[in-house]
């Protein structure tokens, strides 16, 4: 249970006095764990996301060597929901839970965005448009 | 046996089929190779190369990233980068032949422009939860007017048949839209007022006696809600074509070979022995039409393909923001998505912990009660 995310919850048990405020804050959560969760595997349902985040997140989570499987689906086109499933290799169960892989994926995606922004700005600022006579389409 | 690394990122294109279509750069796929995510490796290999950069059109290459990332950014540019567009049209008078609702729809699709920083600074207009709409303010709504009346031109000759000579005010153009700044907008849009990005858009036609008089409310929105909010006319990518000539193509055949491709793709050069030879010149011009594969004489001599991790982006702006800025906004939006979702995961975990605690307490209470009952 020494998973990284569990540490964040430290102190959670004590803040009894804030239960009501917490309850309010916890009202509009866009993500939930689907039934059937096990030690090394879980499916999450994310509301308000689609292939845009789904595929990028699946790609970056599959890049995690501790992850055995990651896939996403849009169960029904009329529902604004995206399901993502993560399975961890059994040898990493001690240190990593599916949440951790999901969190790492989001962190990695944020890092990737930062670098794309940096590289894009650099390339743009070092570029002068040659005018109309170059490059078709 | 692993494919040579250099060909691994080439998607093969044959006459009727495609080969080697999926990315394989994942951990555990290739023995002895580490493909796990490494930001430092990404920083080393990822390249951006520009080919055009005008306010309305940006063409650039993203090299050494995955289709998942390229496609996400393309989708965000189209559907999730916010812009300002006409949302509500209040018709005071419309005696033209174009119906109110059709006119309103046409107006909604007119791309607007104005001071970019001021536009970015606009907040979202949130409709009230109840039936009564929330009062618009200078922070979330831009008000435009359009008033035009058509009259006969008194100077027209009797023999004239050209509407341009017969009437005045018979064409309603996007340039006739007038911006009425309110509150803070007076200062924010002082140097660059809100107006149609393309003044020559013909909105309606009138005849003498007809009039259009309307007030429009513009709000910020995203393309997911309606295409009029999309900041791009097109945002697309294609993979860099790849042409491999396996055996020299000389003489007359070189000319025939070059004719199978668009201009500039294949150059015919003179070799040392004075014979003509076909060489690949500019693959970017190729459309991968596979014409060359229909000719038996080139069978087995040429291999067509596309480079899997080389994306040629083309972003065309509708005029509200510069094309390169739209791409940067898309990257920013993707990052914001990750941050928001992370916050929600923390919330979910807290909620789960809270629920578990409640359940535990309930069980404890129940057992306590049971104990009391037992002692009684």
Coordinates of C-alpha atoms in Angstrom, one line a residue:
Chain A
X1 CA 0.0 0.0 0.0
X2 CA 3.0 2.4 -0.2
X3 CA 1.7 3.5 -3.6
X4 CA 2.5 7.1 -4.5
X5 CA -1.0 8.3 -4.6
X6 CA -1.9 6.9 -1.2
X7 CA 0.7 9.3 0.3
X8 CA -1.3 12.3 -1.0
X9 CA -4.2 11.1 1.0
X10 CA -2.2 11.4 4.2
X11 CA -4.0 13.4 6.8
X12 CA -7.2 12.6 5.1
X13 CA -8.4 10.4 8.0
X14 CA -8.0 13.2 10.5
X15 CA -9.8 16.2 8.9
X16 CA -13.2 15.1 10.3
X17 CA -14.2 18.7 10.9
X18 CA -14.1 19.5 7.1
X19 CA -16.3 16.6 6.1
X20 CA -19.1 18.9 4.9
X21 CA -16.9 21.2 2.9
X22 CA -15.1 18.2 1.4
X23 CA -18.5 16.8 0.4
X24 CA -19.3 20.0 -1.5
X25 CA -16.0 19.9 -3.2
X26 CA -16.4 16.3 -4.2
X27 CA -19.7 16.9 -5.8
X28 CA -18.6 17.5 -9.4
X29 CA -16.0 14.8 -10.1
X30 CA -15.5 14.0 -13.7
X31 CA -13.9 10.6 -13.1
X32 CA -14.9 7.5 -11.3
X33 CA -13.6 3.9 -10.9
X34 CA -15.8 1.4 -12.7
X35 CA -16.9 -1.8 -10.8
X36 CA -14.5 -4.8 -11.1
X37 CA -11.4 -3.1 -9.8
X38 CA -8.6 -5.4 -8.6
X39 CA -5.2 -4.8 -7.1
X40 CA -3.4 -4.3 -10.3
X41 CA -6.2 -3.4 -12.7
X42 CA -8.9 -0.8 -12.9
X43 CA -11.2 0.9 -15.4
X44 CA -12.0 4.5 -15.1
X45 CA -14.9 6.4 -16.5
X46 CA -14.2 10.0 -17.5
X47 CA -17.0 12.4 -18.2
X48 CA -16.6 15.1 -20.8
X49 CA -13.6 13.6 -22.6
X50 CA -13.4 11.8 -26.0
X51 CA -10.8 10.5 -28.4
X52 CA -8.9 13.8 -28.1
X53 CA -7.6 13.0 -24.7
X54 CA -8.3 9.2 -24.8
X55 CA -5.9 8.3 -27.5
X56 CA -3.1 10.5 -26.3
X57 CA -3.5 9.2 -22.8
X58 CA -3.6 5.6 -23.9
X59 CA -0.4 6.2 -25.9
X60 CA 1.5 7.8 -23.1
X61 CA 0.3 5.2 -20.5
X62 CA 1.4 2.4 -22.8
X63 CA 4.8 3.9 -22.8
X64 CA 5.0 3.1 -19.1
X65 CA 7.0 -0.2 -18.7
X66 CA 5.0 -1.1 -15.6
X67 CA 1.8 -1.2 -17.6
X68 CA 0.7 -4.5 -19.1
X69 CA -2.3 -3.1 -20.8
X70 CA -4.0 0.2 -21.5
X71 CA -7.0 0.8 -23.7
X72 CA -9.8 3.3 -24.0
X73 CA -13.2 3.3 -25.5
X74 CA -16.2 5.6 -26.1
X75 CA -19.0 3.1 -25.0
X76 CA -21.7 5.0 -26.8
X77 CA -21.5 8.1 -29.1
X78 CA -24.5 9.7 -27.4
X79 CA -23.0 9.6 -24.0
X80 CA -20.3 12.2 -23.2
X81 CA -18.1 9.5 -21.5
X82 CA -14.8 7.9 -22.1
X83 CA -13.6 4.7 -20.4
X84 CA -10.0 3.9 -19.9
X85 CA -8.6 0.6 -18.6
X86 CA -5.2 0.1 -17.1
X87 CA -3.5 -3.2 -16.0
X88 CA -0.2 -3.3 -14.2
X89 CA 2.3 -6.2 -14.5
X90 CA 2.0 -8.3 -11.3
X91 CA 5.6 -7.7 -10.3
X92 CA 4.9 -4.0 -9.9
X93 CA 1.7 -4.3 -7.9
X94 CA 3.5 -3.5 -4.6
X95 CA 4.6 -0.1 -5.8
X96 CA 2.1 0.9 -8.5
X97 CA -1.6 0.9 -8.6
X98 CA -3.7 1.8 -11.7
X99 CA -4.2 5.3 -10.3
X100 CA -0.5 5.9 -10.2
X101 CA -0.1 4.8 -13.9
X102 CA -2.9 7.2 -14.8
X103 CA -1.4 10.0 -12.8
X104 CA 2.0 9.4 -14.3
X105 CA 0.5 9.4 -17.8
X106 CA -1.1 12.8 -17.2
X107 CA 2.2 14.1 -15.8
X108 CA 4.1 12.8 -18.8
X109 CA 1.6 14.3 -21.2
X110 CA 2.0 17.7 -19.4
X111 CA 5.8 17.4 -19.8
X112 CA 5.3 16.6 -23.5
X113 CA 3.1 19.6 -24.0
X114 CA 5.7 21.9 -22.3
X115 CA 8.4 20.6 -24.7
X116 CA 6.2 20.9 -27.8
X117 CA 5.4 24.5 -26.9
X118 CA 9.1 25.2 -26.3
X119 CA 10.3 23.6 -29.5
X120 CA 7.5 25.1 -31.6
X121 CA 8.2 28.6 -30.4
X122 CA 11.9 28.2 -31.0
X123 CA 11.4 26.9 -34.5
X124 CA 8.9 29.7 -35.3
X125 CA 11.0 32.5 -34.0
X126 CA 14.0 31.3 -36.0
X127 CA 12.0 31.1 -39.2
X128 CA 11.3 33.8 -41.7
X129 CA 8.5 33.2 -44.2
X130 CA 9.9 32.9 -47.7
X131 CA 6.8 34.4 -49.3
X132 CA 4.3 33.0 -51.7
X133 CA 6.6 31.2 -54.1
X134 CA 7.5 28.2 -52.0
X135 CA 5.9 24.9 -51.0
X136 CA 2.7 23.6 -52.4
X137 CA -0.2 22.9 -50.1
Chain B
X1 CA 14.5 -10.8 -36.5
X2 CA 13.9 -7.2 -35.8
X3 CA 13.4 -5.0 -38.8
X4 CA 16.3 -2.5 -39.4
X5 CA 15.5 0.5 -37.2
X6 CA 15.6 2.8 -40.2
X7 CA 12.8 1.1 -42.1
X8 CA 10.7 0.5 -38.9
X9 CA 9.1 3.9 -39.1
X10 CA 8.1 3.5 -42.7
X11 CA 4.5 2.6 -43.5
X12 CA 4.7 0.6 -46.7
X13 CA 2.3 1.5 -49.5
X14 CA 1.8 -1.2 -52.2
X15 CA -0.7 -1.2 -55.1
X16 CA -3.6 -2.6 -53.1
X17 CA -2.4 -2.8 -49.5
X18 CA -0.6 -1.0 -46.7
X19 CA 2.0 -2.7 -44.5
X20 CA 3.7 -2.0 -41.2
X21 CA 0.9 0.4 -40.1
X22 CA 1.1 0.3 -36.3
X23 CA 3.6 2.1 -34.0
X24 CA 5.8 -0.4 -32.2
X25 CA 7.7 1.9 -30.0
X26 CA 6.3 0.6 -26.7
X27 CA 8.1 -1.1 -23.8
X28 CA 8.3 -4.9 -24.2
X29 CA 7.8 -4.9 -28.0
X30 CA 11.4 -5.2 -29.1
X31 CA 13.7 -7.5 -27.1
X32 CA 16.5 -5.6 -25.5
X33 CA 15.2 -2.2 -26.4
X34 CA 13.8 0.4 -24.0
X35 CA 10.9 2.3 -25.3
X36 CA 9.5 3.6 -22.1
X37 CA 8.6 7.3 -21.9
X38 CA 11.5 9.5 -21.3
X39 CA 11.1 13.2 -21.5
X40 CA 14.9 13.8 -22.0
X41 CA 14.9 11.4 -25.0
X42 CA 11.8 13.2 -26.3
X43 CA 13.6 16.6 -25.9
X44 CA 16.6 15.2 -27.9
X45 CA 14.7 13.7 -30.8
X46 CA 11.5 15.9 -31.2
X47 CA 11.9 18.5 -34.0
X48 CA 9.6 21.2 -35.3
X49 CA 10.4 22.6 -38.8
X50 CA 8.6 25.5 -40.4
X51 CA 7.8 25.9 -44.0
X52 CA 5.2 28.7 -44.0
X53 CA 4.2 31.1 -41.3
X54 CA 1.7 33.8 -42.3
X55 CA -1.1 35.0 -40.1
X56 CA -3.6 32.9 -42.0
X57 CA -1.6 29.9 -42.9
X58 CA 1.0 27.9 -41.0
X59 CA 2.8 24.9 -42.4
X60 CA 5.2 23.0 -40.2
X61 CA 6.5 19.6 -39.5
X62 CA 6.4 17.7 -36.2
X63 CA 9.1 15.1 -36.4
X64 CA 9.5 12.1 -34.1
X65 CA 6.2 12.1 -32.2
X66 CA 3.3 9.7 -32.4
X67 CA 0.1 9.9 -34.4
X68 CA -1.8 9.9 -31.0
X69 CA -0.2 13.2 -30.1
X70 CA -0.5 14.7 -33.6
X71 CA -4.1 13.8 -33.9
X72 CA -5.0 15.0 -30.4
X73 CA -3.5 18.4 -31.3
X74 CA -5.3 18.5 -34.6
X75 CA -8.6 17.7 -32.9
X76 CA -8.1 20.3 -30.2
X77 CA -7.4 23.0 -32.8
X78 CA -10.6 22.2 -34.6
X79 CA -13.0 21.7 -31.7
X80 CA -11.6 23.1 -28.5
X81 CA -9.7 26.3 -29.0
X82 CA -12.2 29.1 -28.2
X83 CA -13.2 32.0 -30.5
X84 CA -15.7 34.7 -30.6
X85 CA -18.7 34.3 -32.9
X86 CA -22.2 35.7 -33.3
X87 CA -24.5 33.7 -31.1
X88 CA -27.8 35.6 -30.8
X89 CA -29.4 37.8 -33.5
X90 CA -32.3 40.1 -32.5
X91 CA -34.2 41.1 -35.6
X92 CA -35.9 44.5 -35.4
X93 CA -36.8 44.5 -39.0
X94 CA -36.2 42.2 -41.9
X95 CA -38.2 42.7 -45.0
X96 CA -35.6 41.1 -47.3
X97 CA -36.4 37.8 -49.0
X98 CA -34.0 35.9 -46.8
X99 CA -35.7 34.5 -43.7
X100 CA -34.8 35.6 -40.2
X101 CA -33.5 32.2 -39.2
X102 CA -31.4 31.7 -42.4
X103 CA -30.0 35.2 -42.0
X104 CA -29.1 34.5 -38.4
X105 CA -27.4 31.3 -39.3
X106 CA -25.4 33.0 -42.1
X107 CA -24.4 35.8 -39.6
X108 CA -23.2 33.2 -37.1
X109 CA -20.8 31.8 -39.6
X110 CA -19.1 35.1 -40.3
X111 CA -15.6 35.0 -38.9
X112 CA -14.8 37.9 -36.7
X113 CA -11.5 39.6 -35.7
X114 CA -10.4 42.3 -33.3
X115 CA -7.8 43.0 -30.7
X116 CA -6.4 39.5 -29.9
X117 CA -5.5 40.1 -26.3
X118 CA -8.9 41.6 -25.6
X119 CA -10.6 38.7 -27.3
X120 CA -8.6 36.2 -25.2
X121 CA -9.5 38.2 -22.1
X122 CA -13.3 37.8 -22.6
X123 CA -14.9 35.5 -20.2
X124 CA -17.4 32.7 -21.0
X125 CA -21.0 33.7 -21.2
X126 CA -22.7 31.2 -19.0
X127 CA -26.4 30.8 -19.5
X128 CA -28.4 30.7 -16.3
X129 CA -29.6 27.4 -15.1
X130 CA -33.2 28.6 -15.1
X131 CA -35.2 29.7 -18.0
X132 CA -34.3 33.3 -17.7
X133 CA -31.1 34.0 -19.5
X134 CA -28.3 35.6 -17.5
X135 CA -27.8 39.3 -18.2
X136 CA -24.9 39.8 -20.7
X137 CA -22.0 42.0 -19.5
X138 CA -19.1 43.8 -21.2
X139 CA -16.9 41.0 -20.0
X140 CA -18.6 38.2 -21.9
X141 CA -20.7 39.7 -24.7
X142 CA -19.8 41.8 -27.7
X143 CA -22.7 43.7 -29.4
X144 CA -22.8 44.3 -33.1
X145 CA -25.3 46.1 -35.2
X146 CA -26.3 45.7 -38.9
X147 CA -28.7 48.2 -40.5
X148 CA -29.1 48.6 -44.2
X149 CA -31.9 49.9 -46.4
X150 CA -32.1 49.6 -50.2
X151 CA -33.3 52.5 -52.3
X152 CA -33.6 53.4 -56.0
X153 CA -30.7 55.4 -57.3
X154 CA -32.2 58.7 -58.5
X155 CA -29.3 59.2 -60.9
X156 CA -30.0 55.9 -62.8
X157 CA -30.8 56.2 -66.5
X158 CA -34.0 54.7 -67.7
X159 CA -32.2 52.3 -69.9
X160 CA -30.0 50.9 -67.0
X161 CA -30.6 47.2 -66.1
X162 CA -27.5 46.7 -63.9
X163 CA -28.6 46.5 -60.2
X164 CA -25.4 48.3 -59.2
X165 CA -26.6 51.4 -61.2
X166 CA -30.3 51.1 -60.4
X167 CA -30.1 50.8 -56.6
X168 CA -28.1 51.9 -53.6
X169 CA -27.6 49.7 -50.6
X170 CA -28.8 46.6 -52.4
X171 CA -25.8 44.4 -51.2
X172 CA -25.4 43.7 -47.5
X173 CA -21.7 42.9 -46.9
X174 CA -20.0 41.7 -43.7
X175 CA -18.2 45.1 -43.7
X176 CA -21.6 46.7 -42.9
X177 CA -21.5 45.2 -39.5
X178 CA -20.9 47.9 -36.9
X179 CA -19.3 47.3 -33.5
X180 CA -20.7 49.1 -30.5
X181 CA -18.2 48.8 -27.6
X182 CA -19.5 48.8 -24.1
X183 CA -17.8 49.5 -20.8
X184 CA -14.2 48.1 -20.7
X185 CA -14.5 47.2 -24.4
X186 CA -14.1 50.9 -25.4
X187 CA -10.5 50.8 -24.2
X188 CA -9.7 47.2 -24.9
X189 CA -10.8 47.4 -28.6
X190 CA -9.7 51.0 -29.1
X191 CA -7.1 50.2 -31.7
X192 CA -8.5 47.0 -33.2
X193 CA -12.3 47.0 -33.1
X194 CA -14.3 43.8 -33.6
X195 CA -15.2 43.4 -37.2
X196 CA -15.7 40.8 -39.9
X197 CA -12.4 39.1 -40.8
X198 CA -13.3 39.1 -44.4
X199 CA -15.2 42.3 -45.3
X200 CA -16.4 41.1 -48.7
X201 CA -18.7 38.4 -47.5
X202 CA -22.1 38.9 -49.1
X203 CA -24.7 38.4 -46.4
X204 CA -28.0 39.3 -48.2
X205 CA -29.3 41.1 -51.2
X206 CA -32.0 43.8 -51.0
X207 CA -34.4 45.6 -53.4
X208 CA -35.8 49.1 -53.1
X209 CA -38.0 49.3 -49.9
X210 CA -36.5 46.4 -48.2
X211 CA -34.6 46.8 -45.0
X212 CA -32.5 44.7 -42.6
X213 CA -32.1 46.0 -39.0
X214 CA -30.6 43.8 -36.4
X215 CA -28.6 43.6 -33.2
X216 CA -26.2 40.7 -32.6
X217 CA -24.7 39.4 -29.4
X218 CA -21.3 37.6 -29.8
X219 CA -19.9 35.2 -27.2
X220 CA -17.0 33.0 -26.8
X221 CA -17.5 29.3 -27.6
X222 CA -15.7 26.2 -28.9
X223 CA -16.0 24.2 -32.1
X224 CA -17.4 21.2 -30.2
X225 CA -20.6 23.3 -29.7
X226 CA -20.8 24.7 -33.2
X227 CA -18.5 24.9 -36.2
X228 CA -18.8 28.7 -36.2
X229 CA -16.6 28.7 -33.1
X230 CA -13.8 26.8 -34.7
X231 CA -10.7 29.0 -35.1
X232 CA -9.4 27.1 -38.1
X233 CA -10.7 26.8 -41.7
X234 CA -8.7 23.6 -41.9
X235 CA -6.2 22.0 -39.6
X236 CA -4.8 18.8 -41.0
X237 CA -1.7 16.7 -41.2
X238 CA -0.3 14.1 -43.5
X239 CA 2.7 11.8 -43.2
X240 CA 5.8 12.6 -45.2
X241 CA 5.9 10.4 -48.3
X242 CA 8.9 8.1 -48.8
X243 CA 10.1 6.8 -52.2
X244 CA 12.9 4.3 -52.3
X245 CA 14.5 3.5 -55.7
X246 CA 16.1 0.1 -55.3
X247 CA 17.8 -0.1 -58.7
X248 CA 19.0 2.8 -60.8
X249 CA 16.5 3.9 -63.4
X250 CA 18.3 5.2 -66.5
X251 CA 17.7 6.6 -69.9
X252 CA 14.2 7.0 -71.3
X253 CA 12.8 5.0 -68.4
X254 CA 13.9 7.8 -66.1
X255 CA 11.6 10.3 -67.9
X256 CA 8.7 7.8 -67.8
X257 CA 9.4 7.2 -64.1
X258 CA 9.4 11.0 -63.3
X259 CA 6.1 11.3 -65.2
X260 CA 4.4 9.0 -62.7
X261 CA 4.8 11.6 -59.9
X262 CA 3.7 15.2 -59.4
X263 CA 6.1 17.9 -60.6
X264 CA 9.3 18.2 -58.6
X265 CA 9.2 14.8 -56.9
X266 CA 11.6 13.0 -59.2
X267 CA 14.4 14.8 -60.9
X268 CA 16.2 13.4 -64.0
X269 CA 19.9 14.1 -63.7
X270 CA 22.8 13.2 -65.9
X271 CA 25.1 10.7 -64.3
X272 CA 28.9 10.5 -64.8
X273 CA 28.6 8.3 -67.9
X274 CA 26.3 11.0 -69.5
X275 CA 23.2 8.8 -69.1
X276 CA 20.1 10.2 -67.6
X277 CA 19.1 8.9 -64.1
X278 CA 16.0 9.3 -62.0
X279 CA 16.6 10.6 -58.4
X280 CA 14.2 11.5 -55.7
X281 CA 14.2 15.3 -55.4
X282 CA 11.4 16.6 -53.3
X283 CA 9.2 13.9 -51.7
X284 CA 7.0 16.5 -49.9
X285 CA 5.3 17.3 -53.3
X286 CA 4.3 13.6 -53.7
X287 CA 0.7 12.6 -53.2
X288 CA 1.5 8.9 -53.0
X289 CA -0.9 8.3 -55.9
X290 CA 0.7 4.8 -56.5
X291 CA 0.6 5.5 -60.3
X292 CA 4.1 4.2 -60.6
X293 CA 3.0 0.8 -59.2
X294 CA 0.7 0.3 -62.3
X295 CA 3.7 0.2 -64.6
X296 CA 5.2 -3.3 -65.0
X297 CA 8.6 -1.9 -66.0
X298 CA 9.1 -0.5 -62.5
X299 CA 7.8 -3.5 -60.6
X300 CA 10.2 -4.4 -57.7
X301 CA 12.4 -1.4 -58.5
X302 CA 10.5 1.2 -56.4
X303 CA 9.1 1.1 -52.9
X304 CA 6.5 3.7 -51.8
X305 CA 5.8 4.5 -48.2
X306 CA 5.2 7.2 -45.6
X307 CA 7.2 8.1 -42.6
X308 CA 5.2 7.2 -39.6
X309 CA 6.5 9.8 -37.2
X310 CA 6.8 12.7 -39.5
X311 CA 3.7 14.9 -39.6
X312 CA 3.3 17.7 -42.1
X313 CA 0.8 20.0 -40.5
X314 CA -1.2 22.7 -42.3
X315 CA -3.2 25.1 -40.2
X316 CA -5.4 27.7 -41.9
X317 CA -6.9 30.3 -39.6
X318 CA -10.3 31.9 -40.1
X319 CA -8.7 35.2 -39.2
X320 CA -9.4 35.7 -35.5
X321 CA -6.1 34.4 -34.3
X322 CA -2.8 33.7 -36.1
X323 CA -2.4 30.1 -37.3
X324 CA 0.7 29.5 -35.2
X325 CA -1.1 30.9 -32.1
X326 CA -3.9 28.4 -32.6
X327 CA -1.5 25.5 -32.5
X328 CA 0.1 26.9 -29.3
X329 CA -3.4 27.3 -27.7
X330 CA -4.1 23.7 -28.6
X331 CA -1.0 22.5 -26.8
X332 CA -2.0 24.7 -23.9
X333 CA -5.5 23.3 -23.9
X334 CA -4.1 19.7 -23.8
X335 CA -2.0 20.6 -20.8
X336 CA -4.9 22.1 -19.0
X337 CA -6.9 18.9 -19.6
X338 CA -4.2 16.9 -17.9
X339 CA -4.1 19.3 -14.9
X340 CA -7.9 19.4 -14.5
X341 CA -8.1 15.6 -14.8
X342 CA -5.4 15.1 -12.2
X343 CA -7.3 17.4 -9.8
X344 CA -10.4 15.3 -10.3
X345 CA -8.5 12.0 -9.7
X346 CA -7.3 13.4 -6.3
X347 CA -10.9 14.3 -5.6
X348 CA -12.1 10.8 -6.6
X349 CA -9.5 9.2 -4.4
X350 CA -10.4 11.4 -1.4
X351 CA -14.1 10.5 -2.0
X352 CA -13.2 6.8 -2.1
X353 CA -11.2 7.1 1.1
X354 CA -14.1 9.0 2.7
X355 CA -16.6 6.4 1.7
X356 CA -14.4 3.6 3.0
X357 CA -14.0 5.4 6.3
X358 CA -17.8 5.9 6.6
X359 CA -18.4 2.2 5.8
X360 CA -15.8 1.2 8.5
X361 CA -17.5 3.4 11.1
X362 CA -20.9 2.0 10.3
X363 CA -19.6 -1.5 10.8
X364 CA -17.9 -0.5 14.0
X365 CA -21.1 1.1 15.3
X366 CA -23.1 -2.0 14.3
X367 CA -20.7 -4.3 16.2
X368 CA -20.7 -2.0 19.2
X369 CA -24.4 -2.1 19.3
X370 CA -24.3 -5.9 18.9
X371 CA -21.8 -6.1 21.8
X372 CA -24.2 -4.0 24.0
X373 CA -27.0 -6.3 23.1
X374 CA -24.9 -9.3 24.0
X375 CA -24.0 -8.0 27.4
X376 CA -27.6 -7.2 28.1

